Amino acid sequence: MLTTTADEWWTTGVGYCLDLERFADGDGDGHGDLLGLGRHLDHLERLGVTFVWLQPFYPSPEGDDGYDVSDYYAVDPAVGSLGHLVEVVRALRERGIRTLVDLVVNHTSVEHAWFRDARSSRDSPYRDWYVWRDEPDPADDDTDLFFPGEEDSVWSYDEAAGQYFRHRFYSHQPDLNTSNPEVRDEIRRIMGFWLELGVVGFRVDAVPYFVETATREGDADDEGDGALAEPVHRGLRRDAGALSESFQMLDLMRAFISRRSSEAIMLGEVNLPYDEQLEFFGGSNARMTMNFDFVLNQQMHLALARQDAGPLLAALRGRPELAPSKSFGVFVRNHDELSLDQLAEDELAEVLAAFGPREEQQIFGRGLRLRLPTMVGHDRDRLEMVYALAFSLPGTPVLYYGEELAQDEDLDLPGRLAVRTHVRWGCTPEGDGVADQERDPGSVLHFFRTLVARYRDRPELGRGSVDLLDVGSPAVLAHRSTWAGRTTVTLHNLGEEPVTVRLPADVVPAGRRVLDLFGLDEQGGAEDGGGLEVTLGRYGYRWFGDVVD
């Protein structure tokens, strides 16, 4: 089992999403950089994370906060150089922390040299690297806009090119034509470049959208009138006769990185219902290694709003079974809005009313531009319970930088930038800076260090089989995780009222000692777990683990 755990490191790891521009300023110019990150690697090591995901650090005109890339083979000079990056990746690895980088290949910036050349002439060798039409494709007439209120179509006319180009996101982000073999080769070349510099994989941006684009032809002579399937989530369409071709793109990418590195992974942004996600996972050695679990995340927030575990239980029961080498990424918040787009209209209204009722807190009619502390009214008990809950759920937990500090958003910043705030490393008047929390054993930072340590002590939480337990209280989510002869039982009270519940008699193998993993009191310590009575305070949580002698 040790060999399996080491080889499939992501199944028991803890991730950390990091925005270089806002994490730490190393040269005093007010802008975060690689030098600043290098000076704070001990923070990540003490936190206990096992891999970091670096958000885009490539040259960019910053029309979408770096997700509009103008050069895939360079580092933005504002954050450092390739040399600085290699130093940081190596230093992280020396601390047992692997590095993933963002792969943003659904689209480029309009400032990318490929697009500038493509728009210059229909004879450009890069023309078919993008998706062009003489008129907007009628198939997109009812496509949902990703940024409602900011764009009114997924097609824009380019005067220099004399044609319309497709952009699933902003009009300054033209879609790459991923059905073009040359584009596919270039994507793999980009991946190979960063793997050679020491990264171990990629968080792949907007996966369903570039898979969708892979079913289209970029040639302006193509009418785009093939048989199209019904729209799926967020208006995604796929040519019914080209699905195998579109997913071949993911197969090619996965096969390539597997040849280059035995430990390399692809972590996908796939915000789709479960029944559609299996296509993106593929088999054991194909396609995405991990996908972020947006279904579970949205149902978790609905459950929290209702103070009822029901939605979470339904999501866990509906989760598809994955190959042993695959995993879901579990998260509470990320760098975008809290997306609630898979909830029914009345469910969405419940979550917005509970956690962000003001218009300025909401965005795109589908989510919240808040971090969790504000959402829970800075209730420390509730905040701890939510993160303990997330770490207990089957999958790989991924933190967004600043969560370990209970960092707030800044609603004065526009749109989704509100949650992308700067880390405060020194002492602050509020006493919530990193230096303050380091000295306070009761701080949120110290809670997170303990939480990560407990999770890493119990690999069954990440990759074990899960049994949902009925303990008689609708507010309590209780489940058992079992793997390699070890068992952990976790209970989380989503409600404000304290509750006492009883675990089933056979929840832990007979004769095993049971320890309270957070040491809240002596209940459960060195006892038989059968029929154990457990009291949970308001928003309380308990983790029990058996001891294998």
PDB file of N, CA and C in Angstrom, residues 11-17 47-51 296-297 300 312 316 319 327-333 372 383-400 403-404 444-445 447-464 466 477 479 481 488-492 517-518 541-543:
ATOM      1  N   THR A  11      -3.951  11.274  -4.466  1.00  0.00           N
ATOM      2  CA  THR A  11      -5.140  10.716  -3.814  1.00  0.00           C
ATOM      3  C   THR A  11      -5.156  10.938  -2.314  1.00  0.00           C
ATOM      4  N   THR A  12      -4.007  11.248  -1.736  1.00  0.00           N
ATOM      5  CA  THR A  12      -3.945  11.526  -0.294  1.00  0.00           C
ATOM      6  C   THR A  12      -3.271  12.868  -0.016  1.00  0.00           C
ATOM      7  N   GLY A  13      -3.181  13.706  -1.038  1.00  0.00           N
ATOM      8  CA  GLY A  13      -2.491  14.983  -0.894  1.00  0.00           C
ATOM      9  C   GLY A  13      -3.409  16.096  -0.428  1.00  0.00           C
ATOM     10  N   VAL A  14      -2.815  17.263  -0.206  1.00  0.00           N
ATOM     11  CA  VAL A  14      -3.538  18.488   0.135  1.00  0.00           C
ATOM     12  C   VAL A  14      -3.013  19.586  -0.779  1.00  0.00           C
ATOM     13  N   GLY A  15      -3.911  20.178  -1.558  1.00  0.00           N
ATOM     14  CA  GLY A  15      -3.505  21.200  -2.513  1.00  0.00           C
ATOM     15  C   GLY A  15      -3.654  22.610  -1.975  1.00  0.00           C
ATOM     16  N   TYR A  16      -3.001  23.541  -2.661  1.00  0.00           N
ATOM     17  CA  TYR A  16      -3.024  24.948  -2.253  1.00  0.00           C
ATOM     18  C   TYR A  16      -2.934  25.791  -3.515  1.00  0.00           C
ATOM     19  N   CYS A  17      -4.001  26.498  -3.831  1.00  0.00           N
ATOM     20  CA  CYS A  17      -4.038  27.383  -5.008  1.00  0.00           C
ATOM     21  C   CYS A  17      -3.437  28.729  -4.631  1.00  0.00           C
ATOM     22  N   LEU A  47       2.176  24.570   7.045  1.00  0.00           N
ATOM     23  CA  LEU A  47       0.752  24.327   6.843  1.00  0.00           C
ATOM     24  C   LEU A  47       0.503  22.850   6.519  1.00  0.00           C
ATOM     25  N   GLY A  48       1.454  22.232   5.826  1.00  0.00           N
ATOM     26  CA  GLY A  48       1.351  20.805   5.558  1.00  0.00           C
ATOM     27  C   GLY A  48       0.845  20.442   4.176  1.00  0.00           C
ATOM     28  N   VAL A  49       0.713  21.427   3.274  1.00  0.00           N
ATOM     29  CA  VAL A  49       0.218  21.113   1.937  1.00  0.00           C
ATOM     30  C   VAL A  49       1.254  20.284   1.181  1.00  0.00           C
ATOM     31  N   THR A  50       0.790  19.491   0.220  1.00  0.00           N
ATOM     32  CA  THR A  50       1.687  18.608  -0.515  1.00  0.00           C
ATOM     33  C   THR A  50       1.851  19.004  -1.972  1.00  0.00           C
ATOM     34  N   PHE A  51       0.979  19.888  -2.463  1.00  0.00           N
ATOM     35  CA  PHE A  51       1.192  20.438  -3.805  1.00  0.00           C
ATOM     36  C   PHE A  51       0.574  21.822  -3.891  1.00  0.00           C
ATOM     37  N   LEU A 296     -20.609  18.597  -5.651  1.00  0.00           N
ATOM     38  CA  LEU A 296     -20.543  18.456  -4.197  1.00  0.00           C
ATOM     39  C   LEU A 296     -20.420  19.818  -3.526  1.00  0.00           C
ATOM     40  N   ASN A 297     -19.634  20.701  -4.119  1.00  0.00           N
ATOM     41  CA  ASN A 297     -19.439  22.024  -3.544  1.00  0.00           C
ATOM     42  C   ASN A 297     -20.751  22.791  -3.460  1.00  0.00           C
ATOM     43  N   MET A 300     -23.058  21.218  -0.961  1.00  0.00           N
ATOM     44  CA  MET A 300     -22.580  21.499   0.393  1.00  0.00           C
ATOM     45  C   MET A 300     -23.074  22.867   0.852  1.00  0.00           C
ATOM     46  N   LEU A 312     -26.162  17.192   0.826  1.00  0.00           N
ATOM     47  CA  LEU A 312     -24.837  16.563   0.767  1.00  0.00           C
ATOM     48  C   LEU A 312     -24.957  15.047   0.649  1.00  0.00           C
ATOM     49  N   LEU A 316     -23.431  12.795  -2.412  1.00  0.00           N
ATOM     50  CA  LEU A 316     -22.500  11.690  -2.184  1.00  0.00           C
ATOM     51  C   LEU A 316     -23.055  10.374  -2.720  1.00  0.00           C
ATOM     52  N   ARG A 319     -22.623  10.378  -6.557  1.00  0.00           N
ATOM     53  CA  ARG A 319     -21.269  10.449  -7.113  1.00  0.00           C
ATOM     54  C   ARG A 319     -20.928   9.175  -7.879  1.00  0.00           C
ATOM     55  N   SER A 327      -9.507  10.836  -8.791  1.00  0.00           N
ATOM     56  CA  SER A 327      -9.965  11.488  -7.565  1.00  0.00           C
ATOM     57  C   SER A 327     -10.756  12.738  -7.907  1.00  0.00           C
ATOM     58  N   PHE A 328     -11.643  13.105  -7.017  1.00  0.00           N
ATOM     59  CA  PHE A 328     -12.304  14.405  -7.089  1.00  0.00           C
ATOM     60  C   PHE A 328     -11.525  15.406  -6.237  1.00  0.00           C
ATOM     61  N   GLY A 329     -11.422  16.629  -6.720  1.00  0.00           N
ATOM     62  CA  GLY A 329     -10.864  17.712  -5.930  1.00  0.00           C
ATOM     63  C   GLY A 329     -11.974  18.362  -5.116  1.00  0.00           C
ATOM     64  N   VAL A 330     -11.801  18.414  -3.796  1.00  0.00           N
ATOM     65  CA  VAL A 330     -12.815  18.959  -2.897  1.00  0.00           C
ATOM     66  C   VAL A 330     -12.370  20.346  -2.439  1.00  0.00           C
ATOM     67  N   PHE A 331     -13.280  21.300  -2.495  1.00  0.00           N
ATOM     68  CA  PHE A 331     -12.915  22.674  -2.132  1.00  0.00           C
ATOM     69  C   PHE A 331     -14.101  23.374  -1.499  1.00  0.00           C
ATOM     70  N   VAL A 332     -13.804  24.416  -0.727  1.00  0.00           N
ATOM     71  CA  VAL A 332     -14.845  25.265  -0.156  1.00  0.00           C
ATOM     72  C   VAL A 332     -15.018  26.508  -1.007  1.00  0.00           C
ATOM     73  N   ARG A 333     -13.924  27.218  -1.270  1.00  0.00           N
ATOM     74  CA  ARG A 333     -13.948  28.385  -2.149  1.00  0.00           C
ATOM     75  C   ARG A 333     -12.763  28.299  -3.098  1.00  0.00           C
ATOM     76  N   LEU A 372     -15.502  32.673   2.539  1.00  0.00           N
ATOM     77  CA  LEU A 372     -16.349  32.020   3.542  1.00  0.00           C
ATOM     78  C   LEU A 372     -16.521  32.804   4.840  1.00  0.00           C
ATOM     79  N   LEU A 383     -17.097  28.264  10.805  1.00  0.00           N
ATOM     80  CA  LEU A 383     -16.002  28.235   9.842  1.00  0.00           C
ATOM     81  C   LEU A 383     -15.167  26.970  10.001  1.00  0.00           C
ATOM     82  N   GLU A 384     -14.813  26.636  11.227  1.00  0.00           N
ATOM     83  CA  GLU A 384     -14.014  25.430  11.464  1.00  0.00           C
ATOM     84  C   GLU A 384     -14.775  24.183  11.007  1.00  0.00           C
ATOM     85  N   MET A 385     -16.062  24.137  11.319  1.00  0.00           N
ATOM     86  CA  MET A 385     -16.844  22.961  10.938  1.00  0.00           C
ATOM     87  C   MET A 385     -16.868  22.782   9.428  1.00  0.00           C
ATOM     88  N   VAL A 386     -17.025  23.874   8.680  1.00  0.00           N
ATOM     89  CA  VAL A 386     -17.111  23.765   7.217  1.00  0.00           C
ATOM     90  C   VAL A 386     -15.823  23.183   6.645  1.00  0.00           C
ATOM     91  N   TYR A 387     -14.684  23.667   7.118  1.00  0.00           N
ATOM     92  CA  TYR A 387     -13.426  23.149   6.577  1.00  0.00           C
ATOM     93  C   TYR A 387     -13.145  21.723   7.053  1.00  0.00           C
ATOM     94  N   ALA A 388     -13.496  21.413   8.295  1.00  0.00           N
ATOM     95  CA  ALA A 388     -13.354  20.027   8.748  1.00  0.00           C
ATOM     96  C   ALA A 388     -14.232  19.112   7.910  1.00  0.00           C
ATOM     97  N   LEU A 389     -15.439  19.563   7.603  1.00  0.00           N
ATOM     98  CA  LEU A 389     -16.346  18.801   6.748  1.00  0.00           C
ATOM     99  C   LEU A 389     -15.728  18.567   5.374  1.00  0.00           C
ATOM    100  N   ALA A 390     -15.213  19.625   4.763  1.00  0.00           N
ATOM    101  CA  ALA A 390     -14.628  19.506   3.422  1.00  0.00           C
ATOM    102  C   ALA A 390     -13.453  18.529   3.417  1.00  0.00           C
ATOM    103  N   PHE A 391     -12.608  18.577   4.440  1.00  0.00           N
ATOM    104  CA  PHE A 391     -11.459  17.678   4.508  1.00  0.00           C
ATOM    105  C   PHE A 391     -11.887  16.237   4.771  1.00  0.00           C
ATOM    106  N   SER A 392     -13.058  16.046   5.351  1.00  0.00           N
ATOM    107  CA  SER A 392     -13.507  14.682   5.646  1.00  0.00           C
ATOM    108  C   SER A 392     -14.141  14.005   4.440  1.00  0.00           C
ATOM    109  N   LEU A 393     -14.580  14.785   3.463  1.00  0.00           N
ATOM    110  CA  LEU A 393     -15.295  14.218   2.319  1.00  0.00           C
ATOM    111  C   LEU A 393     -14.325  13.497   1.396  1.00  0.00           C
ATOM    112  N   PRO A 394     -14.757  12.407   0.774  1.00  0.00           N
ATOM    113  CA  PRO A 394     -13.840  11.636  -0.072  1.00  0.00           C
ATOM    114  C   PRO A 394     -13.318  12.463  -1.243  1.00  0.00           C
ATOM    115  N   GLY A 395     -12.004  12.451  -1.407  1.00  0.00           N
ATOM    116  CA  GLY A 395     -11.369  13.223  -2.455  1.00  0.00           C
ATOM    117  C   GLY A 395     -10.114  13.908  -1.945  1.00  0.00           C
ATOM    118  N   THR A 396      -9.619  14.828  -2.743  1.00  0.00           N
ATOM    119  CA  THR A 396      -8.385  15.556  -2.425  1.00  0.00           C
ATOM    120  C   THR A 396      -8.720  17.001  -2.094  1.00  0.00           C
ATOM    121  N   PRO A 397      -8.530  17.449  -0.851  1.00  0.00           N
ATOM    122  CA  PRO A 397      -8.863  18.832  -0.503  1.00  0.00           C
ATOM    123  C   PRO A 397      -7.876  19.818  -1.117  1.00  0.00           C
ATOM    124  N   VAL A 398      -8.413  20.923  -1.620  1.00  0.00           N
ATOM    125  CA  VAL A 398      -7.589  21.977  -2.210  1.00  0.00           C
ATOM    126  C   VAL A 398      -7.999  23.299  -1.577  1.00  0.00           C
ATOM    127  N   LEU A 399      -7.039  23.945  -0.928  1.00  0.00           N
ATOM    128  CA  LEU A 399      -7.273  25.246  -0.306  1.00  0.00           C
ATOM    129  C   LEU A 399      -6.986  26.373  -1.288  1.00  0.00           C
ATOM    130  N   TYR A 400      -7.702  27.464  -1.131  1.00  0.00           N
ATOM    131  CA  TYR A 400      -7.407  28.693  -1.864  1.00  0.00           C
ATOM    132  C   TYR A 400      -6.609  29.585  -0.925  1.00  0.00           C
ATOM    133  N   GLU A 403      -7.285  31.108   2.835  1.00  0.00           N
ATOM    134  CA  GLU A 403      -8.317  30.432   3.626  1.00  0.00           C
ATOM    135  C   GLU A 403      -7.768  30.035   4.987  1.00  0.00           C
ATOM    136  N   GLU A 404      -6.484  29.676   5.020  1.00  0.00           N
ATOM    137  CA  GLU A 404      -5.879  29.270   6.289  1.00  0.00           C
ATOM    138  C   GLU A 404      -5.732  30.434   7.255  1.00  0.00           C
ATOM    139  N   VAL A 444      -6.794  30.853  13.653  1.00  0.00           N
ATOM    140  CA  VAL A 444      -7.294  30.054  12.530  1.00  0.00           C
ATOM    141  C   VAL A 444      -6.138  29.336  11.842  1.00  0.00           C
ATOM    142  N   LEU A 445      -4.986  29.983  11.737  1.00  0.00           N
ATOM    143  CA  LEU A 445      -3.836  29.353  11.100  1.00  0.00           C
ATOM    144  C   LEU A 445      -3.443  28.072  11.824  1.00  0.00           C
ATOM    145  N   PHE A 447      -5.385  26.241  13.681  1.00  0.00           N
ATOM    146  CA  PHE A 447      -6.443  25.265  13.428  1.00  0.00           C
ATOM    147  C   PHE A 447      -6.187  24.540  12.107  1.00  0.00           C
ATOM    148  N   PHE A 448      -5.859  25.283  11.055  1.00  0.00           N
ATOM    149  CA  PHE A 448      -5.641  24.662   9.759  1.00  0.00           C
ATOM    150  C   PHE A 448      -4.434  23.730   9.776  1.00  0.00           C
ATOM    151  N   ARG A 449      -3.391  24.102  10.483  1.00  0.00           N
ATOM    152  CA  ARG A 449      -2.242  23.204  10.565  1.00  0.00           C
ATOM    153  C   ARG A 449      -2.631  21.879  11.209  1.00  0.00           C
ATOM    154  N   THR A 450      -3.458  21.966  12.238  1.00  0.00           N
ATOM    155  CA  THR A 450      -3.921  20.739  12.894  1.00  0.00           C
ATOM    156  C   THR A 450      -4.818  19.934  11.962  1.00  0.00           C
ATOM    157  N   LEU A 451      -5.726  20.617  11.286  1.00  0.00           N
ATOM    158  CA  LEU A 451      -6.649  19.944  10.371  1.00  0.00           C
ATOM    159  C   LEU A 451      -5.890  19.202   9.270  1.00  0.00           C
ATOM    160  N   VAL A 452      -4.936  19.870   8.645  1.00  0.00           N
ATOM    161  CA  VAL A 452      -4.164  19.235   7.582  1.00  0.00           C
ATOM    162  C   VAL A 452      -3.386  18.041   8.123  1.00  0.00           C
ATOM    163  N   ALA A 453      -2.802  18.194   9.305  1.00  0.00           N
ATOM    164  CA  ALA A 453      -2.040  17.092   9.895  1.00  0.00           C
ATOM    165  C   ALA A 453      -2.933  15.886  10.175  1.00  0.00           C
ATOM    166  N   ARG A 454      -4.138  16.136  10.699  1.00  0.00           N
ATOM    167  CA  ARG A 454      -5.042  15.018  10.979  1.00  0.00           C
ATOM    168  C   ARG A 454      -5.461  14.334   9.679  1.00  0.00           C
ATOM    169  N   TYR A 455      -5.737  15.108   8.669  1.00  0.00           N
ATOM    170  CA  TYR A 455      -6.116  14.529   7.377  1.00  0.00           C
ATOM    171  C   TYR A 455      -4.983  13.667   6.820  1.00  0.00           C
ATOM    172  N   ARG A 456      -3.774  14.165   6.878  1.00  0.00           N
ATOM    173  CA  ARG A 456      -2.651  13.414   6.315  1.00  0.00           C
ATOM    174  C   ARG A 456      -2.324  12.169   7.138  1.00  0.00           C
ATOM    175  N   ASP A 457      -2.715  12.158   8.405  1.00  0.00           N
ATOM    176  CA  ASP A 457      -2.531  10.969   9.240  1.00  0.00           C
ATOM    177  C   ASP A 457      -3.499   9.847   8.866  1.00  0.00           C
ATOM    178  N   ARG A 458      -4.583  10.189   8.154  1.00  0.00           N
ATOM    179  CA  ARG A 458      -5.642   9.222   7.875  1.00  0.00           C
ATOM    180  C   ARG A 458      -5.864   9.115   6.371  1.00  0.00           C
ATOM    181  N   PRO A 459      -5.030   8.365   5.651  1.00  0.00           N
ATOM    182  CA  PRO A 459      -5.159   8.276   4.185  1.00  0.00           C
ATOM    183  C   PRO A 459      -6.488   7.718   3.719  1.00  0.00           C
ATOM    184  N   GLU A 460      -7.209   7.017   4.595  1.00  0.00           N
ATOM    185  CA  GLU A 460      -8.504   6.488   4.203  1.00  0.00           C
ATOM    186  C   GLU A 460      -9.504   7.596   3.884  1.00  0.00           C
ATOM    187  N   LEU A 461      -9.295   8.797   4.435  1.00  0.00           N
ATOM    188  CA  LEU A 461     -10.196   9.900   4.125  1.00  0.00           C
ATOM    189  C   LEU A 461     -10.106  10.285   2.648  1.00  0.00           C
ATOM    190  N   GLY A 462      -8.903  10.225   2.096  1.00  0.00           N
ATOM    191  CA  GLY A 462      -8.732  10.630   0.714  1.00  0.00           C
ATOM    192  C   GLY A 462      -9.111   9.573  -0.289  1.00  0.00           C
ATOM    193  N   ARG A 463      -8.823   8.316   0.011  1.00  0.00           N
ATOM    194  CA  ARG A 463      -9.004   7.295  -1.021  1.00  0.00           C
ATOM    195  C   ARG A 463      -9.774   6.067  -0.568  1.00  0.00           C
ATOM    196  N   GLY A 464     -10.370   6.122   0.607  1.00  0.00           N
ATOM    197  CA  GLY A 464     -11.078   4.951   1.107  1.00  0.00           C
ATOM    198  C   GLY A 464     -12.494   4.817   0.578  1.00  0.00           C
ATOM    199  N   VAL A 466     -16.510   4.668   1.284  1.00  0.00           N
ATOM    200  CA  VAL A 466     -17.294   5.514   2.182  1.00  0.00           C
ATOM    201  C   VAL A 466     -18.650   4.887   2.461  1.00  0.00           C
ATOM    202  N   LEU A 477     -24.072  15.191   9.284  1.00  0.00           N
ATOM    203  CA  LEU A 477     -23.503  14.308   8.272  1.00  0.00           C
ATOM    204  C   LEU A 477     -22.476  13.430   8.970  1.00  0.00           C
ATOM    205  N   HIS A 479     -20.145   9.839   8.402  1.00  0.00           N
ATOM    206  CA  HIS A 479     -19.736   8.807   7.454  1.00  0.00           C
ATOM    207  C   HIS A 479     -18.464   8.114   7.924  1.00  0.00           C
ATOM    208  N   SER A 481     -14.979   6.133   6.607  1.00  0.00           N
ATOM    209  CA  SER A 481     -14.033   5.924   5.520  1.00  0.00           C
ATOM    210  C   SER A 481     -13.112   4.772   5.894  1.00  0.00           C
ATOM    211  N   THR A 488     -11.815   5.575   9.715  1.00  0.00           N
ATOM    212  CA  THR A 488     -12.056   6.873  10.348  1.00  0.00           C
ATOM    213  C   THR A 488     -13.542   7.190  10.233  1.00  0.00           C
ATOM    214  N   VAL A 489     -14.126   7.629  11.332  1.00  0.00           N
ATOM    215  CA  VAL A 489     -15.535   8.022  11.364  1.00  0.00           C
ATOM    216  C   VAL A 489     -15.600   9.505  11.679  1.00  0.00           C
ATOM    217  N   THR A 490     -16.336  10.253  10.876  1.00  0.00           N
ATOM    218  CA  THR A 490     -16.444  11.696  11.092  1.00  0.00           C
ATOM    219  C   THR A 490     -17.906  12.094  11.221  1.00  0.00           C
ATOM    220  N   LEU A 491     -18.152  13.076  12.083  1.00  0.00           N
ATOM    221  CA  LEU A 491     -19.500  13.612  12.294  1.00  0.00           C
ATOM    222  C   LEU A 491     -19.411  15.126  12.267  1.00  0.00           C
ATOM    223  N   HIS A 492     -20.349  15.760  11.551  1.00  0.00           N
ATOM    224  CA  HIS A 492     -20.364  17.213  11.432  1.00  0.00           C
ATOM    225  C   HIS A 492     -21.797  17.709  11.612  1.00  0.00           C
ATOM    226  N   LEU A 517      -9.665  12.181  17.325  1.00  0.00           N
ATOM    227  CA  LEU A 517      -8.499  12.677  16.588  1.00  0.00           C
ATOM    228  C   LEU A 517      -8.198  14.147  16.836  1.00  0.00           C
ATOM    229  N   PHE A 518      -9.165  14.908  17.278  1.00  0.00           N
ATOM    230  CA  PHE A 518      -8.909  16.307  17.611  1.00  0.00           C
ATOM    231  C   PHE A 518      -8.763  16.520  19.115  1.00  0.00           C
ATOM    232  N   TYR A 541     -18.009  19.304  15.366  1.00  0.00           N
ATOM    233  CA  TYR A 541     -17.514  18.203  14.540  1.00  0.00           C
ATOM    234  C   TYR A 541     -16.642  17.301  15.401  1.00  0.00           C
ATOM    235  N   ARG A 542     -16.616  16.034  15.076  1.00  0.00           N
ATOM    236  CA  ARG A 542     -15.764  15.063  15.754  1.00  0.00           C
ATOM    237  C   ARG A 542     -15.231  14.075  14.716  1.00  0.00           C
ATOM    238  N   TRP A 543     -13.968  13.734  14.840  1.00  0.00           N
ATOM    239  CA  TRP A 543     -13.362  12.692  14.016  1.00  0.00           C
ATOM    240  C   TRP A 543     -12.849  11.604  14.953  1.00  0.00           C
TER     241      TRP A 543
END
